[in-house]
XYZ file of C-alpha atoms in Angstrom:
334
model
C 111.657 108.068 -10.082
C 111.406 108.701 -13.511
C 112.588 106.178 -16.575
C 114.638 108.182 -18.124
C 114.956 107.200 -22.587
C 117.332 107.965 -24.785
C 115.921 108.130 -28.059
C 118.633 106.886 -31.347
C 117.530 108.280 -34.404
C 115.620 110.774 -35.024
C 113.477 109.156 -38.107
C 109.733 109.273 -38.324
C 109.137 105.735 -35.884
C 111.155 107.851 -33.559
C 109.111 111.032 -33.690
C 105.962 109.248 -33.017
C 107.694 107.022 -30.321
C 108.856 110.181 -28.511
C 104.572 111.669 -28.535
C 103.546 108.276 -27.184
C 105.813 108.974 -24.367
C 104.426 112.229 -23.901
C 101.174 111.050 -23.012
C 102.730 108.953 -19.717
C 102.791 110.914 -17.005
C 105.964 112.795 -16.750
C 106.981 111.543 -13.026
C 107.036 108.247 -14.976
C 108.885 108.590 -18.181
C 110.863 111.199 -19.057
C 112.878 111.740 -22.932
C 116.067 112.857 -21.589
C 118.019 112.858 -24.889
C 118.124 112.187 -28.756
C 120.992 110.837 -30.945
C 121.254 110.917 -34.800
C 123.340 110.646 -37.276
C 122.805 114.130 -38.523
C 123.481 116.657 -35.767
C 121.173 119.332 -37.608
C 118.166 116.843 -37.504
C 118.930 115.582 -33.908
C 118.808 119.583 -32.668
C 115.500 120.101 -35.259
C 114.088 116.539 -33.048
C 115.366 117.814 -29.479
C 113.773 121.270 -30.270
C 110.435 119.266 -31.262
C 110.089 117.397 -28.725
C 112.003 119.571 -25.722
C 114.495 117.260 -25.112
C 117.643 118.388 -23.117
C 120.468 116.592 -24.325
C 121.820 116.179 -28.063
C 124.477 113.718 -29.626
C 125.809 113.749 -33.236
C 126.849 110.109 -32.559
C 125.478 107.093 -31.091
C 128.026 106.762 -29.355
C 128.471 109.841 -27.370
C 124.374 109.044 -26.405
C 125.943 105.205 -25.146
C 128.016 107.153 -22.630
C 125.335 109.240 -20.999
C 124.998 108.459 -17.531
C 121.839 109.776 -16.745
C 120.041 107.200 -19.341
C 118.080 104.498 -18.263
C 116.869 103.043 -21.428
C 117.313 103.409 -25.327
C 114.555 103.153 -27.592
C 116.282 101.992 -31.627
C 114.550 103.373 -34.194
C 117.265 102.579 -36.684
C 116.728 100.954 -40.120
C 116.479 96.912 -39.757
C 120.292 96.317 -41.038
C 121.472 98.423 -38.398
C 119.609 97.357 -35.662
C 122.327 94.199 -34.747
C 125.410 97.169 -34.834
C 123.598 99.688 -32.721
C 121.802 97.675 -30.002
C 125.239 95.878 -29.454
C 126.758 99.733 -28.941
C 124.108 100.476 -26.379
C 123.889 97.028 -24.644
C 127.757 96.943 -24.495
C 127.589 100.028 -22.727
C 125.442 98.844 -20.080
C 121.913 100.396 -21.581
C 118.974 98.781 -21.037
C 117.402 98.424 -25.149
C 113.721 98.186 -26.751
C 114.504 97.999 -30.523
C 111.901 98.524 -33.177
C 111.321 95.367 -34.546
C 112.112 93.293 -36.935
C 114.437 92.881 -33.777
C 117.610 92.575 -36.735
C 118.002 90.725 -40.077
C 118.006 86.744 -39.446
C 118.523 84.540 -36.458
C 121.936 84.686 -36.620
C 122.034 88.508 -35.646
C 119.009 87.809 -32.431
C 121.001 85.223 -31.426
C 124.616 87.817 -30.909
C 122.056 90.278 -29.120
C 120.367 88.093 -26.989
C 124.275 86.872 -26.229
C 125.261 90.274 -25.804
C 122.262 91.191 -23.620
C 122.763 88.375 -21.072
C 126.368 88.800 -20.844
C 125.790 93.022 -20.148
C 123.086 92.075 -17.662
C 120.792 94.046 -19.619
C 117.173 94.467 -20.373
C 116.629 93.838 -23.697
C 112.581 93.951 -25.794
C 111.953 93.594 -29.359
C 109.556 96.521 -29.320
C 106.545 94.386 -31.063
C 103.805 96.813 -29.800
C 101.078 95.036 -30.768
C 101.670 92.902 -27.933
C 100.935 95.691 -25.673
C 97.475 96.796 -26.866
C 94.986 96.724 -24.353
C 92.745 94.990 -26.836
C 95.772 92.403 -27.014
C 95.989 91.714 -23.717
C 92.311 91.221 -23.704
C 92.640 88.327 -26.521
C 95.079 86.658 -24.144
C 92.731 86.737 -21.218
C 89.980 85.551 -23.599
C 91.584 82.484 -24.566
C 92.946 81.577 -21.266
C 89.463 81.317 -20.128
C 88.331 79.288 -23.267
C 85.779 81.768 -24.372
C 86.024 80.873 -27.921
C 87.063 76.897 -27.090
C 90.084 75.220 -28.787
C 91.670 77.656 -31.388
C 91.940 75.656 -34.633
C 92.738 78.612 -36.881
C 93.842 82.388 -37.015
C 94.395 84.086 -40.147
C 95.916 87.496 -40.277
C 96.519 89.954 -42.885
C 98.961 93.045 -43.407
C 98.834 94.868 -47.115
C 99.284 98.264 -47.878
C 100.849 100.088 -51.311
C 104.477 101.430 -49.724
C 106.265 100.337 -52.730
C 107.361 103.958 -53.061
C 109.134 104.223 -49.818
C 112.914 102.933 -49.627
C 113.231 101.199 -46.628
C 110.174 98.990 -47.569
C 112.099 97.701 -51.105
C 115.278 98.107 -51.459
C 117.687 95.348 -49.724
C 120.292 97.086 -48.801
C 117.908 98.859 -46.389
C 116.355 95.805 -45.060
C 113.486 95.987 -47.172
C 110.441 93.229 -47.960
C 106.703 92.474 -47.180
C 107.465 90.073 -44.691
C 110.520 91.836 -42.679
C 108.563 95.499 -42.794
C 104.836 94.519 -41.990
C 104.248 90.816 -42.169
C 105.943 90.251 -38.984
C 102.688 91.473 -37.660
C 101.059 88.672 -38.985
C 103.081 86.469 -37.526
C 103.771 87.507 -33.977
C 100.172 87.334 -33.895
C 99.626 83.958 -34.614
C 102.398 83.125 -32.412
C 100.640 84.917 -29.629
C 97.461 83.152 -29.835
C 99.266 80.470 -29.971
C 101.338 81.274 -26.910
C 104.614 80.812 -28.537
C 104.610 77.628 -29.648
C 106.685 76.246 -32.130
C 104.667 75.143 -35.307
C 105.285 72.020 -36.566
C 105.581 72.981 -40.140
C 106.112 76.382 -42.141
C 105.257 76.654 -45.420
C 105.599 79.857 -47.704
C 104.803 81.139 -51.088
C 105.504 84.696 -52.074
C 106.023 87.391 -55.034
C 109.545 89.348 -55.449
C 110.363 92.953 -56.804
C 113.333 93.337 -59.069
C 115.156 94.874 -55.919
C 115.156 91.152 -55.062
C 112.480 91.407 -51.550
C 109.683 90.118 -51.408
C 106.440 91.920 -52.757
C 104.075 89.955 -51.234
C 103.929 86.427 -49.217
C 101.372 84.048 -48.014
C 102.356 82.340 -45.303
C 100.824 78.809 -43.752
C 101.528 77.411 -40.081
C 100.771 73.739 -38.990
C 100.748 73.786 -35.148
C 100.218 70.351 -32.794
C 96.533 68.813 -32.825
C 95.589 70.155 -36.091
C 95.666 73.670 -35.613
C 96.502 76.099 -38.320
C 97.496 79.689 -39.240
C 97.324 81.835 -42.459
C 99.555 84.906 -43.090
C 99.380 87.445 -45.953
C 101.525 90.377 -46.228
C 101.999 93.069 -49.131
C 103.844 95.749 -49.793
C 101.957 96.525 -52.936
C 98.264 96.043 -52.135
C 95.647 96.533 -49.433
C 94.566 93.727 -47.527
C 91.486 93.863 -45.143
C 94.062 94.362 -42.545
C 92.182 92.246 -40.294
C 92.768 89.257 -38.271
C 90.241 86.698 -37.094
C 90.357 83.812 -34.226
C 88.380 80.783 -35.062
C 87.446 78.270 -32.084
C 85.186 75.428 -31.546
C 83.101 78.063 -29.535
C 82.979 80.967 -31.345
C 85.672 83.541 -32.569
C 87.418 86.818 -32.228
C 88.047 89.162 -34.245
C 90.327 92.170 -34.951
C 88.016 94.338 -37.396
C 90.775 96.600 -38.748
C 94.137 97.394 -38.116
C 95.170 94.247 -36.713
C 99.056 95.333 -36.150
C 97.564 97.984 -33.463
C 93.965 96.967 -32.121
C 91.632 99.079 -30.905
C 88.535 97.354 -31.226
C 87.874 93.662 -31.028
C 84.399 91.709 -31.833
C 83.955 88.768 -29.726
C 81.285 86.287 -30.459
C 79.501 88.877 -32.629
C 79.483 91.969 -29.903
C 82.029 94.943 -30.966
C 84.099 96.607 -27.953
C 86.511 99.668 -27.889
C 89.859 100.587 -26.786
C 90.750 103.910 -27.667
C 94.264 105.091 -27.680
C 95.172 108.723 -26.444
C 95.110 111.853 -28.735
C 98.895 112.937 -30.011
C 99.853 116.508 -28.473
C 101.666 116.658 -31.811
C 100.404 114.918 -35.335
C 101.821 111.603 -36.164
C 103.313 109.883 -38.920
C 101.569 106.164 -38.218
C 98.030 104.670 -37.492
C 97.641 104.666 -33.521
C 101.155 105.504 -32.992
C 100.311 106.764 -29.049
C 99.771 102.921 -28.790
C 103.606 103.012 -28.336
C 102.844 103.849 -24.787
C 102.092 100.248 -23.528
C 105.072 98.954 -24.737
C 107.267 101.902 -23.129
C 104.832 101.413 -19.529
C 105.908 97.704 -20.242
C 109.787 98.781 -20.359
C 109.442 100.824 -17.333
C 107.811 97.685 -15.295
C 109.993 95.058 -16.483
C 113.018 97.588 -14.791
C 111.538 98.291 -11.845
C 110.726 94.895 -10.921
C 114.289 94.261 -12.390
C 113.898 92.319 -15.087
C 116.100 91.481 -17.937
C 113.194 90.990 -20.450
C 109.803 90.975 -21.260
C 107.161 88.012 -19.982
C 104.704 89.270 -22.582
C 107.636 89.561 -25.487
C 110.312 87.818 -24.482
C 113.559 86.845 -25.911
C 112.278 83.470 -26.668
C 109.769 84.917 -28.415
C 112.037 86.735 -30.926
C 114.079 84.255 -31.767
C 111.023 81.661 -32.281
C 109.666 84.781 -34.842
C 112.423 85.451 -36.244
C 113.458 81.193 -37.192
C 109.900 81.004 -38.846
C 110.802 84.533 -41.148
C 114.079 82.773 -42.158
C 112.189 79.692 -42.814
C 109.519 81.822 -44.793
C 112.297 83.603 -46.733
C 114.571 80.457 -47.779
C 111.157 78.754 -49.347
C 110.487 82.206 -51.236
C 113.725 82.701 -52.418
C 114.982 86.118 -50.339
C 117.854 86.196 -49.213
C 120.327 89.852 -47.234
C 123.894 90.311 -47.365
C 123.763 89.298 -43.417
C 122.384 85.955 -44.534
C 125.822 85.320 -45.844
C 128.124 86.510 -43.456
């Protein structure tokens, strides 16, 4: 049987989350209806994408029966409000990440997702990548020895787009696009906690950071570097440095399709949209929503590969990151 999504909001992340879906086979996942705000734009996305049902709330999408799953595509303020309508309803939720504002917020969803007997994914995609999964299986069989440090980069000049500036809309370098930086390192790293965090960074007037540099101490010497923008471009790289050789992500690190290991370059295409995209590699989306569907059937409540622990261990180190560099949200006060 088919999962069946719900899809709330009908915003560009959404768009390109509903064509990844697309190119699953349709006896696996199915997009069975769309919620947003604006009831005109909802109808416009349902007509897109040929998706039966339409909601001009969230709510009235929370009481459909025949959904298995809701993907958020929200704006970050809103994702704490709106998973908690969904998960309180009994829906099974992957949110876009960041998975909500601070710890404070992943900690009431996490709550709320255990208490609702839920499944529940910060939808980091990255970790989904087939190129990803091949890093993991790298390291687990020491092809590159110890890991003593992994820098990562995410810049590019979005300074011109809301969401990415201003705070009322959850906006800043670190929060939009260096949590890819981040949730890297903390894979290689296979979650660990680092022993220290330690953060520099630039602000707009809008009072969010422009750019940071991030710097992670881990046990037995091992270290991290993070740089994120909003302004610039970065190489958009990331590299893995061991006492055996390294890997490296050549480009695009926040959605890998290529990887050079030890000097020798392999591919790992993602699937042509059946409708043009807004983002780099968004049919990459796919893993994460196969991921979804196997994590139900098997009937779990989260994600080995993302897991809630996972989140909240991302989401301490951005607060930590934040406090040092001076940003601070409205929901860090409440």
């Amino acid at each position: 049987m088919a999962t069946r999504w719900g899809i709330c909001s009908a915003g560009q992340i959404s768009h390109d989350f509903t064509v990844a879906l697309k190119s699953l086979p349709p006896e696996d996942h199915q997009v069975v209806a769309v919620a947003a705000r604006s009831f005109p734009r909802a109808q416009d996305f349902a007509q897109r994408h040929n998706i039966p049902r339409v909601y001009a709330s969230y709510e009235d999408l929370a009481k459909d029966t025949e959904v298995d799953v809701v993907y958020v595509g929200t704006i970050h303020p809103s994702h704490l409000p709106v998973s908690l309508l969904f998960m309180n309803a009994k829906k099974n939720v992957l949110c876009e990440k960041p998975l909500a504002m601070n710890l404070r917020e992943v900690q009431e969803m996490v709550t709320a997702a255990k208490l609702n007997s839920v499944f529940f994914m910060e939808a980091v995609w990255t970790r989904f990548f087939p190129a990803s999964l091949e890093i993991s299986r790298l390291l687990a069989q020491g092809e590159v020895g110890e890991v003593k440090m992994v820098r990562a980069d995410f810049g590019t000049p979005i300074a011109h787009i809301p969401r990415s500036v201003e705070k009322e809309l959850g906006g800043g370098a670190l929060l939009d696009i260096g949590i890819y930086c981040l949730q890297f390192v903390l894979m290689v790293f296979d979650g660990e906690k680092p022993e220290c965090v330690q953060a520099t960074g630039v602000c707009l007037d809008t009072g969010v950071d422009e750019a940071m540099v991030v710097t992670l101490k881990f046990s037995r010497g091992r270290m991290a570097v993070c740089r994120c923008s909003v302004t610039m471009a970065l190489p958009n790289d990331a590299v893995i440095s061991g006492t055996k050789g390294s890997i490296r992500v050549p480009e695009h690190m926040w959605c890998p399709t290529s990887l050079v290991v030890n000097g020798k370059e392999t591919q790992y295409p993602v699937p042509e949209p059946y409708l043009p995209i807004n983002f780099t590699n968004s049919t990459g989306m796919r893993y994460e929503a196969e991921e979804v569907r196997q994590c139900l059937l098997k009937g779990m409540k989260e994600s080995l590969r993302m897991s809630l622990a996972d989140s909240a261990l991302l989401m301490e180190i951005m607060d930590e990151a934040r406090r040092q560099v001076g940003v601070t949200y409205i929901q860090d006060c409440q």
